[in-house]
CSV table of C-alpha atoms and ligand atoms in Angstrom, one decimal:
chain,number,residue,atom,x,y,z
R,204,UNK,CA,0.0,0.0,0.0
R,205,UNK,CA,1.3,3.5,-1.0
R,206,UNK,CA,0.6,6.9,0.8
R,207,UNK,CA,-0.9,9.3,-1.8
R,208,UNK,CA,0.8,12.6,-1.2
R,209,UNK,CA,0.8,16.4,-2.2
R,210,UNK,CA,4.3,18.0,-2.1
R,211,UNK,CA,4.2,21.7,-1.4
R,212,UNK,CA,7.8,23.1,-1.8
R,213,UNK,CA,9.5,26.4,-3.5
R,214,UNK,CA,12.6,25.1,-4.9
R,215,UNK,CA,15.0,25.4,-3.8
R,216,UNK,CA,18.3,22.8,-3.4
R,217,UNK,CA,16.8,20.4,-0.8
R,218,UNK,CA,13.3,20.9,-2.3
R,219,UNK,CA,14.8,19.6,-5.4
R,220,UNK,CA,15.9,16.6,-3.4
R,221,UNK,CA,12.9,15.7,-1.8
R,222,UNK,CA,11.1,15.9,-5.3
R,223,UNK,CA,13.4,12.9,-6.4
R,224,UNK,CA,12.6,11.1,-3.1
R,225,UNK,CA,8.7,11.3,-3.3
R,226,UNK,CA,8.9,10.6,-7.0
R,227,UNK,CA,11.0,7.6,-6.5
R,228,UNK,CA,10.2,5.7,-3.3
R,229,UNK,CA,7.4,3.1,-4.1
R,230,UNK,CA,5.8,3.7,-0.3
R,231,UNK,CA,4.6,7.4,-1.5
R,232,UNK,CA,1.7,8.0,-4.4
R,233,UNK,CA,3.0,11.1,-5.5
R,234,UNK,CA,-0.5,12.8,-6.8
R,235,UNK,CA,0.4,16.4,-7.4
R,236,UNK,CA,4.1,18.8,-6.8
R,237,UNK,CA,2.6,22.5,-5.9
R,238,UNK,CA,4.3,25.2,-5.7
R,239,UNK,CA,4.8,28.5,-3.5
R,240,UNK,CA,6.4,31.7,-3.5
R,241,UNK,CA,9.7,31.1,-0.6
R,242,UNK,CA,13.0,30.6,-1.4
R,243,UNK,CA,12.4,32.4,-4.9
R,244,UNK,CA,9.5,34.0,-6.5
R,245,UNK,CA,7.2,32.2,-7.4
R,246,UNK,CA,7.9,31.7,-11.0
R,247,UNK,CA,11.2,30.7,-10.6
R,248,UNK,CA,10.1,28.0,-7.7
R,249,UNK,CA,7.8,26.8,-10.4
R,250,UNK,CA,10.1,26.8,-13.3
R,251,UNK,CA,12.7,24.9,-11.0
R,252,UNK,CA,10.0,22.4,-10.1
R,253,UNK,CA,9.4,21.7,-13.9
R,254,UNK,CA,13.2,21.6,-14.2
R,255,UNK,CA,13.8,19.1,-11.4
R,256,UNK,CA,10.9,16.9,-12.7
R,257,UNK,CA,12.4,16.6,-16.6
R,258,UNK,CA,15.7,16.0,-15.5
R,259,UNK,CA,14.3,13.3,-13.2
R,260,UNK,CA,12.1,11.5,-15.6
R,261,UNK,CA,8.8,12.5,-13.1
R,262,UNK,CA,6.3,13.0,-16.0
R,263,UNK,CA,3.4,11.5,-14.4
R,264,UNK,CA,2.6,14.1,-11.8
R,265,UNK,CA,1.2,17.5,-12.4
R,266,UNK,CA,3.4,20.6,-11.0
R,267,UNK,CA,0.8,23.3,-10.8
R,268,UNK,CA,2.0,27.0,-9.8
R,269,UNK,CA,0.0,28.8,-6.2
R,270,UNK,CA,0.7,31.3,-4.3
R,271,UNK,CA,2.5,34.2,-5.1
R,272,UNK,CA,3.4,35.9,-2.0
R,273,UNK,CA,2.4,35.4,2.3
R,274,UNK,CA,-0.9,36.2,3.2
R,275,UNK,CA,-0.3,39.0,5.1
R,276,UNK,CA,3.0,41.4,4.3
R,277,UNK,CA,5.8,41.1,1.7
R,278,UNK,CA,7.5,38.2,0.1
R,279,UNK,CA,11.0,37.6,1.4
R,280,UNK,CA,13.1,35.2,-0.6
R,281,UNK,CA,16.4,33.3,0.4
R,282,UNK,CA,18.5,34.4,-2.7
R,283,UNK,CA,21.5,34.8,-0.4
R,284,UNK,CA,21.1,30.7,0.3
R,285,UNK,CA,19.6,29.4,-3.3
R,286,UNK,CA,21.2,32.0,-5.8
R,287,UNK,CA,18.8,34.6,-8.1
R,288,UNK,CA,17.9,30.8,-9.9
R,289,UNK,CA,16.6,29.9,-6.8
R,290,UNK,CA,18.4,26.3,-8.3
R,291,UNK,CA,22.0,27.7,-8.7
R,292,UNK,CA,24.5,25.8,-9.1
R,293,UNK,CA,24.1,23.4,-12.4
R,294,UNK,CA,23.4,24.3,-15.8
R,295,UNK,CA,19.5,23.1,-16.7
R,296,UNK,CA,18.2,22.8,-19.7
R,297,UNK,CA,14.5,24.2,-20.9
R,298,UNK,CA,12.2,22.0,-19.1
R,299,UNK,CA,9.6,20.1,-21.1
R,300,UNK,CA,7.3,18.7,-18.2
R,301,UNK,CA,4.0,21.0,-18.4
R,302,UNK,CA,2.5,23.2,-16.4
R,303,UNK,CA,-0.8,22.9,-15.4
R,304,UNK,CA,-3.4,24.8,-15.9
R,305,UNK,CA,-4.8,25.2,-12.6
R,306,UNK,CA,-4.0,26.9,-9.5
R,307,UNK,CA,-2.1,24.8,-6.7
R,308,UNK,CA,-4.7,25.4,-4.4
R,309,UNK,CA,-7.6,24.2,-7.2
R,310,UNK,CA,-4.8,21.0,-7.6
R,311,UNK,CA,-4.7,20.0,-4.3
R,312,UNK,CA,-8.7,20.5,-3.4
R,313,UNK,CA,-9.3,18.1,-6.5
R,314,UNK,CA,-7.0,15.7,-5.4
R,315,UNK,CA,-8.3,15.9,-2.1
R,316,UNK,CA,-11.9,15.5,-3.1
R,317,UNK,CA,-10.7,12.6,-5.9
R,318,UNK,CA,-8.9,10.1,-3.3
R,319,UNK,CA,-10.8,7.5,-2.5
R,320,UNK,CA,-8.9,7.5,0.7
R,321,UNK,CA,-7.1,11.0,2.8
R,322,UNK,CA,-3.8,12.3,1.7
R,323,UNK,CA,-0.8,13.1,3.0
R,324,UNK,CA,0.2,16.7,2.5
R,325,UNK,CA,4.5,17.6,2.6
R,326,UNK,CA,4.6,21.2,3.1
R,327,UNK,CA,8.2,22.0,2.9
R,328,UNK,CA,8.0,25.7,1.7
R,329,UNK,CA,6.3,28.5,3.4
R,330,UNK,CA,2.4,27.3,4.3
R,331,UNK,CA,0.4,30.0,2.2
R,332,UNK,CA,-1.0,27.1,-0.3
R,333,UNK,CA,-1.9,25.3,2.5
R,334,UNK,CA,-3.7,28.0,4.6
R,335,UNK,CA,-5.6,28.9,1.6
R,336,UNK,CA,-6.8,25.8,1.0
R,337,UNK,CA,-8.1,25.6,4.5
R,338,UNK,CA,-9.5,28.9,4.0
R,339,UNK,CA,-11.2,28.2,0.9
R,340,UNK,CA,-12.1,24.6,1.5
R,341,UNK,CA,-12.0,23.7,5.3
R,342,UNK,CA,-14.3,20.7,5.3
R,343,UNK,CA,-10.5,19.7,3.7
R,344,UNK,CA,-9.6,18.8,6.9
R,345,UNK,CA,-11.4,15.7,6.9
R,346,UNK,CA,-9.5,14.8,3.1
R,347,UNK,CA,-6.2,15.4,5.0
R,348,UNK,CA,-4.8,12.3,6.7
R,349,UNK,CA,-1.8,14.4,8.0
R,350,UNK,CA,0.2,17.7,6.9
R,351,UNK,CA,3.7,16.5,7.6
R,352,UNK,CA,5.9,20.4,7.7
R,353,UNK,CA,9.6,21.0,7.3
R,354,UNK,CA,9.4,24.4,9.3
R,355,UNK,CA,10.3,25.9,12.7
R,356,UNK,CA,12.8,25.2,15.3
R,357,UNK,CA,12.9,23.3,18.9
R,358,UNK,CA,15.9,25.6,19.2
R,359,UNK,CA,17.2,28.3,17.2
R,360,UNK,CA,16.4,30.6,13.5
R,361,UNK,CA,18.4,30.3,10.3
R,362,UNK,CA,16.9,33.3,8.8
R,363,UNK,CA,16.6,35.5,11.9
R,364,UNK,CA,18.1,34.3,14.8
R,365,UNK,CA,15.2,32.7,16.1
R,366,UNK,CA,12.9,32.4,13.1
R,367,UNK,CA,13.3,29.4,10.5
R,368,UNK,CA,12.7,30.5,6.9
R,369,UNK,CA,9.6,28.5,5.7
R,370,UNK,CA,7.7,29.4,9.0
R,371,UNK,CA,9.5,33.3,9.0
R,372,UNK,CA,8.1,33.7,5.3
R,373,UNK,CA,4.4,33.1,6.4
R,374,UNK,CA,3.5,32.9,10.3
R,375,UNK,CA,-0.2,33.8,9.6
R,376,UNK,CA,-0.2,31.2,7.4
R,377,UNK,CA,1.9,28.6,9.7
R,378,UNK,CA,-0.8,29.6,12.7
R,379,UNK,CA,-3.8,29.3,10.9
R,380,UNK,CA,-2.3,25.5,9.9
R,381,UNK,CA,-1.8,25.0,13.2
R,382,UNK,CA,-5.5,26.0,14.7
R,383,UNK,CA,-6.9,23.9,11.8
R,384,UNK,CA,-6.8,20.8,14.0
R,385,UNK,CA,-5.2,19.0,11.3
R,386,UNK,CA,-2.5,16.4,12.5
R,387,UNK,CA,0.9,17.9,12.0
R,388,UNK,CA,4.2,17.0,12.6
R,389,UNK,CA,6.9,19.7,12.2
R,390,UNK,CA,10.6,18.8,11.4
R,391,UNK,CA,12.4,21.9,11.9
R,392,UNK,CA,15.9,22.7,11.8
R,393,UNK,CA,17.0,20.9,15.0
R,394,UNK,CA,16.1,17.3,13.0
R,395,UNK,CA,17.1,18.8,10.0
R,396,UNK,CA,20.7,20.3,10.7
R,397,UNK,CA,21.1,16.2,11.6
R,398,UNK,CA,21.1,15.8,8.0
R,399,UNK,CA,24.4,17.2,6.9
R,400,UNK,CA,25.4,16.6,3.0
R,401,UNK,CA,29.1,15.3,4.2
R,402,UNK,CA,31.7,14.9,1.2
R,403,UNK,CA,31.1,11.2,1.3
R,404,UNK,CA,27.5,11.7,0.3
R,405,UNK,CA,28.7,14.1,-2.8
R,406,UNK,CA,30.8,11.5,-3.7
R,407,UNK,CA,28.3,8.9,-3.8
R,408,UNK,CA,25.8,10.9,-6.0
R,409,UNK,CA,28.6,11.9,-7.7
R,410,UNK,CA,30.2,7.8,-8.2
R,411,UNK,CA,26.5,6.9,-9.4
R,412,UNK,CA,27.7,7.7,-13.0
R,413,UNK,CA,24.2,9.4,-13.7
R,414,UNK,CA,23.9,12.4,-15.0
R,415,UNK,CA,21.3,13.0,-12.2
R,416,UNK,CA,23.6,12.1,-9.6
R,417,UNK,CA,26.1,14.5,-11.0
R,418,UNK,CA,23.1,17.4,-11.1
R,419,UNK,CA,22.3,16.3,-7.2
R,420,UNK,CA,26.5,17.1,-6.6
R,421,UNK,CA,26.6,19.9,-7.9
R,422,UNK,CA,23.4,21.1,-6.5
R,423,UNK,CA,24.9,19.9,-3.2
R,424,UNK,CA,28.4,21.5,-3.7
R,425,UNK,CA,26.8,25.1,-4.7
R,426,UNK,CA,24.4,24.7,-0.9
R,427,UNK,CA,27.6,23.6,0.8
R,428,UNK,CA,29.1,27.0,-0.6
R,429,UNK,CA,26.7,29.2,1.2
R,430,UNK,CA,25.6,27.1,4.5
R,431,UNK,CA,30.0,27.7,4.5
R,432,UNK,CA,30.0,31.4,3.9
R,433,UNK,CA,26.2,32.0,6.1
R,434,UNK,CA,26.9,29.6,9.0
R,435,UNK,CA,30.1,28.4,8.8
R,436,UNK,CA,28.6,25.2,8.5
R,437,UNK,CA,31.1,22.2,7.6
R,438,UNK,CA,28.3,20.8,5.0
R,439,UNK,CA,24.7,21.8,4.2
R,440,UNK,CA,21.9,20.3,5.9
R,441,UNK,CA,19.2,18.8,3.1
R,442,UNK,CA,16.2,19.5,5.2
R,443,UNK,CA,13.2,19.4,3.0
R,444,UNK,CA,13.8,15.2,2.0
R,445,UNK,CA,13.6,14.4,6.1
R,446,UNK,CA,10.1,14.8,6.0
R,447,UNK,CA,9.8,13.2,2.9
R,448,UNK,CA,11.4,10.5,4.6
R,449,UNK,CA,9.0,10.6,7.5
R,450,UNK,CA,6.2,9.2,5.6
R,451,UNK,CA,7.8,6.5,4.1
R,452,UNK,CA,9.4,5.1,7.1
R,453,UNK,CA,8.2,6.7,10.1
R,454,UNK,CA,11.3,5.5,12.3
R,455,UNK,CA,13.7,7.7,10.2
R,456,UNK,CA,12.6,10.4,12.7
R,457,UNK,CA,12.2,10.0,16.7
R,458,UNK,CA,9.2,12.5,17.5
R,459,UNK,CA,7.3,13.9,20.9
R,460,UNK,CA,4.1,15.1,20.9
R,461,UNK,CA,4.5,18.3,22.5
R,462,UNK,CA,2.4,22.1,22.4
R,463,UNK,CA,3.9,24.4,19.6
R,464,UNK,CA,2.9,28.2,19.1
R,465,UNK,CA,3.7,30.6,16.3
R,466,UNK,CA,5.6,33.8,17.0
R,467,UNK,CA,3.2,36.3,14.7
R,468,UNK,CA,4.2,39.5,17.2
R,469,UNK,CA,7.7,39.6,18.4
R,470,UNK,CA,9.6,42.5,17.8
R,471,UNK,CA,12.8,40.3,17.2
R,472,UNK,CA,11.0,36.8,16.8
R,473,UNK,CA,8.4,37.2,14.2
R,474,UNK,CA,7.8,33.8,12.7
R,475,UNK,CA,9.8,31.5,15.5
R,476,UNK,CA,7.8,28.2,16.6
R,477,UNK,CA,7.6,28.2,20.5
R,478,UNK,CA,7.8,24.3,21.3
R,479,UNK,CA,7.5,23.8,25.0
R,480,UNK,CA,9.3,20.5,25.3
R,481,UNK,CA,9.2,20.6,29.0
R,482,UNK,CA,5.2,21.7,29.4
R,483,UNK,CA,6.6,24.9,31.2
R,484,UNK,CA,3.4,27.0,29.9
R,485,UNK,CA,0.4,24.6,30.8
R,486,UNK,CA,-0.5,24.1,27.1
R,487,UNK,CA,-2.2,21.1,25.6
R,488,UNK,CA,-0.2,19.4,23.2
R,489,UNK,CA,-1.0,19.8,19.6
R,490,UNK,CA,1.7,18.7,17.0
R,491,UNK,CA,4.3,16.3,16.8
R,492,UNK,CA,7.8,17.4,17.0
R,493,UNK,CA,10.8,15.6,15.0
R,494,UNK,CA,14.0,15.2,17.5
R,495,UNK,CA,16.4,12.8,16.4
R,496,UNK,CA,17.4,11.5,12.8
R,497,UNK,CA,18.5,8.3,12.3
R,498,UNK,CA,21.1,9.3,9.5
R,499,UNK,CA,21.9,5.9,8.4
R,500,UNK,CA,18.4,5.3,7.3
R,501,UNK,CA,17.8,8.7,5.6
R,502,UNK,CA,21.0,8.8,3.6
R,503,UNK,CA,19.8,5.0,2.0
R,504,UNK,CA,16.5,6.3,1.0
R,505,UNK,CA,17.7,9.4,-0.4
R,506,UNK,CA,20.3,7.8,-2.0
R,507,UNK,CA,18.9,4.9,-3.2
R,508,UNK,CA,16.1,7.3,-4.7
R,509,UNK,CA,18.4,9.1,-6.7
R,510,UNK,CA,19.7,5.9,-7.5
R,511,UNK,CA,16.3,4.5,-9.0
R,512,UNK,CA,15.5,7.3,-10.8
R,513,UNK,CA,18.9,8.5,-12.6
R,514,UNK,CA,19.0,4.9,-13.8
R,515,UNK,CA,15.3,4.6,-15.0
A,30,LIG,C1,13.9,25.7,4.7
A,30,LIG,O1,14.1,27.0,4.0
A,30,LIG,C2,14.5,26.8,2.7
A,30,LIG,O2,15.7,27.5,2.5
A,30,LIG,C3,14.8,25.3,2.5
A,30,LIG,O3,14.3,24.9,1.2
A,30,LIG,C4,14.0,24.7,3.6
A,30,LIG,O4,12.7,24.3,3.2
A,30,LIG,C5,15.0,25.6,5.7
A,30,LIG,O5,14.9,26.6,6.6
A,31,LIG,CA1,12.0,24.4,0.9
């Protein structure tokens, strides 16, 4: 049995990466790729989508284009980490997977309303598409079997210094998610800076003798460049795939249930997720929270997705 999924993303390096692992794994029915305005506007998020999907060989699911900008304030985009492609790094030819027609928001409601049993919704861009959905169509909820997020932080920011980019981008949109009642699970950085992109995984995407595996190291070597010249990070952290990962095989990720609030307010801490781990504040608990990745695990399925599909 396969999980149908949506994957909402703005690509994006590790968006990229989790594209290949949805497309590839045989536990995921990937039903739709939707994009959002984030780490680039949203053309470019779309046109790197399309990109990632011809290089791939993913020519059975529709990429559809959504929203262009938060839902509240102005669009900030992570140039400084992705490049002005949003996808810098390789050279890509034109794609020649399609566009569809409708909006990513009309994409996911019909595939919601089509499943003749609820799917799994990846966010791993900033939540607008999702929030609209729920605004537009919130007996959804009921469709949705989980929204599984790459966003927020048990711990610290990457954009700010206590804000994480996907959550930072659109905390109206994160909060309304949140009081939807939908089950969510948020991996934020603290699971996903477990997921460093060592020299030993270039290599290996690299030795596959694909030309996909030589697109995924040089995608890799180009995110390595700025997490070095940002952070000072020793290698980049592929968040996104680690909650791609989660719903294929849920014990890639230790999680605890645990209460998590939005920051929409904060002077200094607009968009940080405020997970009380310890139940300091009394709060009922109402997401699961990754904690722990068990790397081995991860770096086979991504791999071996990269694998599959570079050979196919
Ligand atoms: C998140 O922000 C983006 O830069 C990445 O694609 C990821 O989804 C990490 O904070
Ligand atoms: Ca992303």
């Amino acid at each position: 049995m396969s999980t149908p999924l949506i994957l909402d993303c703005d690509p994006g390096h590790d968006d990229a990466l989790a594209i290949m692992l949805a497309a590839a794994h045989p536990a995921v029915d990937l039903k739709a790729i939707t994009t959002v305005a984030g780490n680039q506007t949203l053309d470019k998020t779309t046109l790197n989508a399309r990109r990632v999907c011809t290089l791939a060989g993913i020519t059975d699911v529709p990429v559809a284009a959504g929203c262009d900008r938060p839902l509240s304030g102005v669009l900030e985009i992570a140039a400084d980490v992705h490049g002005e492609s949003g996808l810098d790094g390789p050279v890509f030819g034109p794609p020649t997977v399609p566009l569809a027609e409708e909006h990513a928001v009309d994409l996911m409601h019909r595939v919601l309303v089509e499943g003749s049993e609820p799917t799994t919704i990846v966010a791993v861009g900033p939540l607008t598409n999702v929030a609209t959905l729920l605004r537009r169509h919130p007996e959804d909820v009921s469709r949705i079997r989980e929204l599984v997020v790459m966003g927020g932080s048990t711990s610290r920011g990457n954009h700010t210094p206590y804000a994480e980019f996907n959550i930072y981008v659109d905390p109206e949109a994160a909060a309304e998610v949140l009081a939807s009642g939908l089950p969510i699970t948020f991996h934020g950085l603290n699971v996903t800076h477990q997921a460093l992109v060592t020299p030993d995984v270039v290599a290996r995407f690299r030795g596959m003798g694909t030309q996909l595996g030589e697109v995924c190291a040089e995608l890799m070597t180009f995110f390595a460049s700025t997490y070095r010249r940002l952070w000072d990070f020793p290698a980049p952290p592929l968040h996104d795939p680690v909650a791609v990962a989660y719903v294929i095989d849920r014990s890639v990720v230790d999680c605890v249930r645990a209460p998590v609030r939005i920051e929409v307010e904060g002077a200094h801490t607009r968009g940080a997720t405020v997970v009380d781990l310890h139940g300091r504040m009394g709060w009922a608990p109402n997401a699961d929270v990754g904690l722990t990745l068990h790397r081995d695990r991860f770096w086979e399925l991504m791999t071996g997705a990269v694998e599959h599909l570079g050979r196919a």
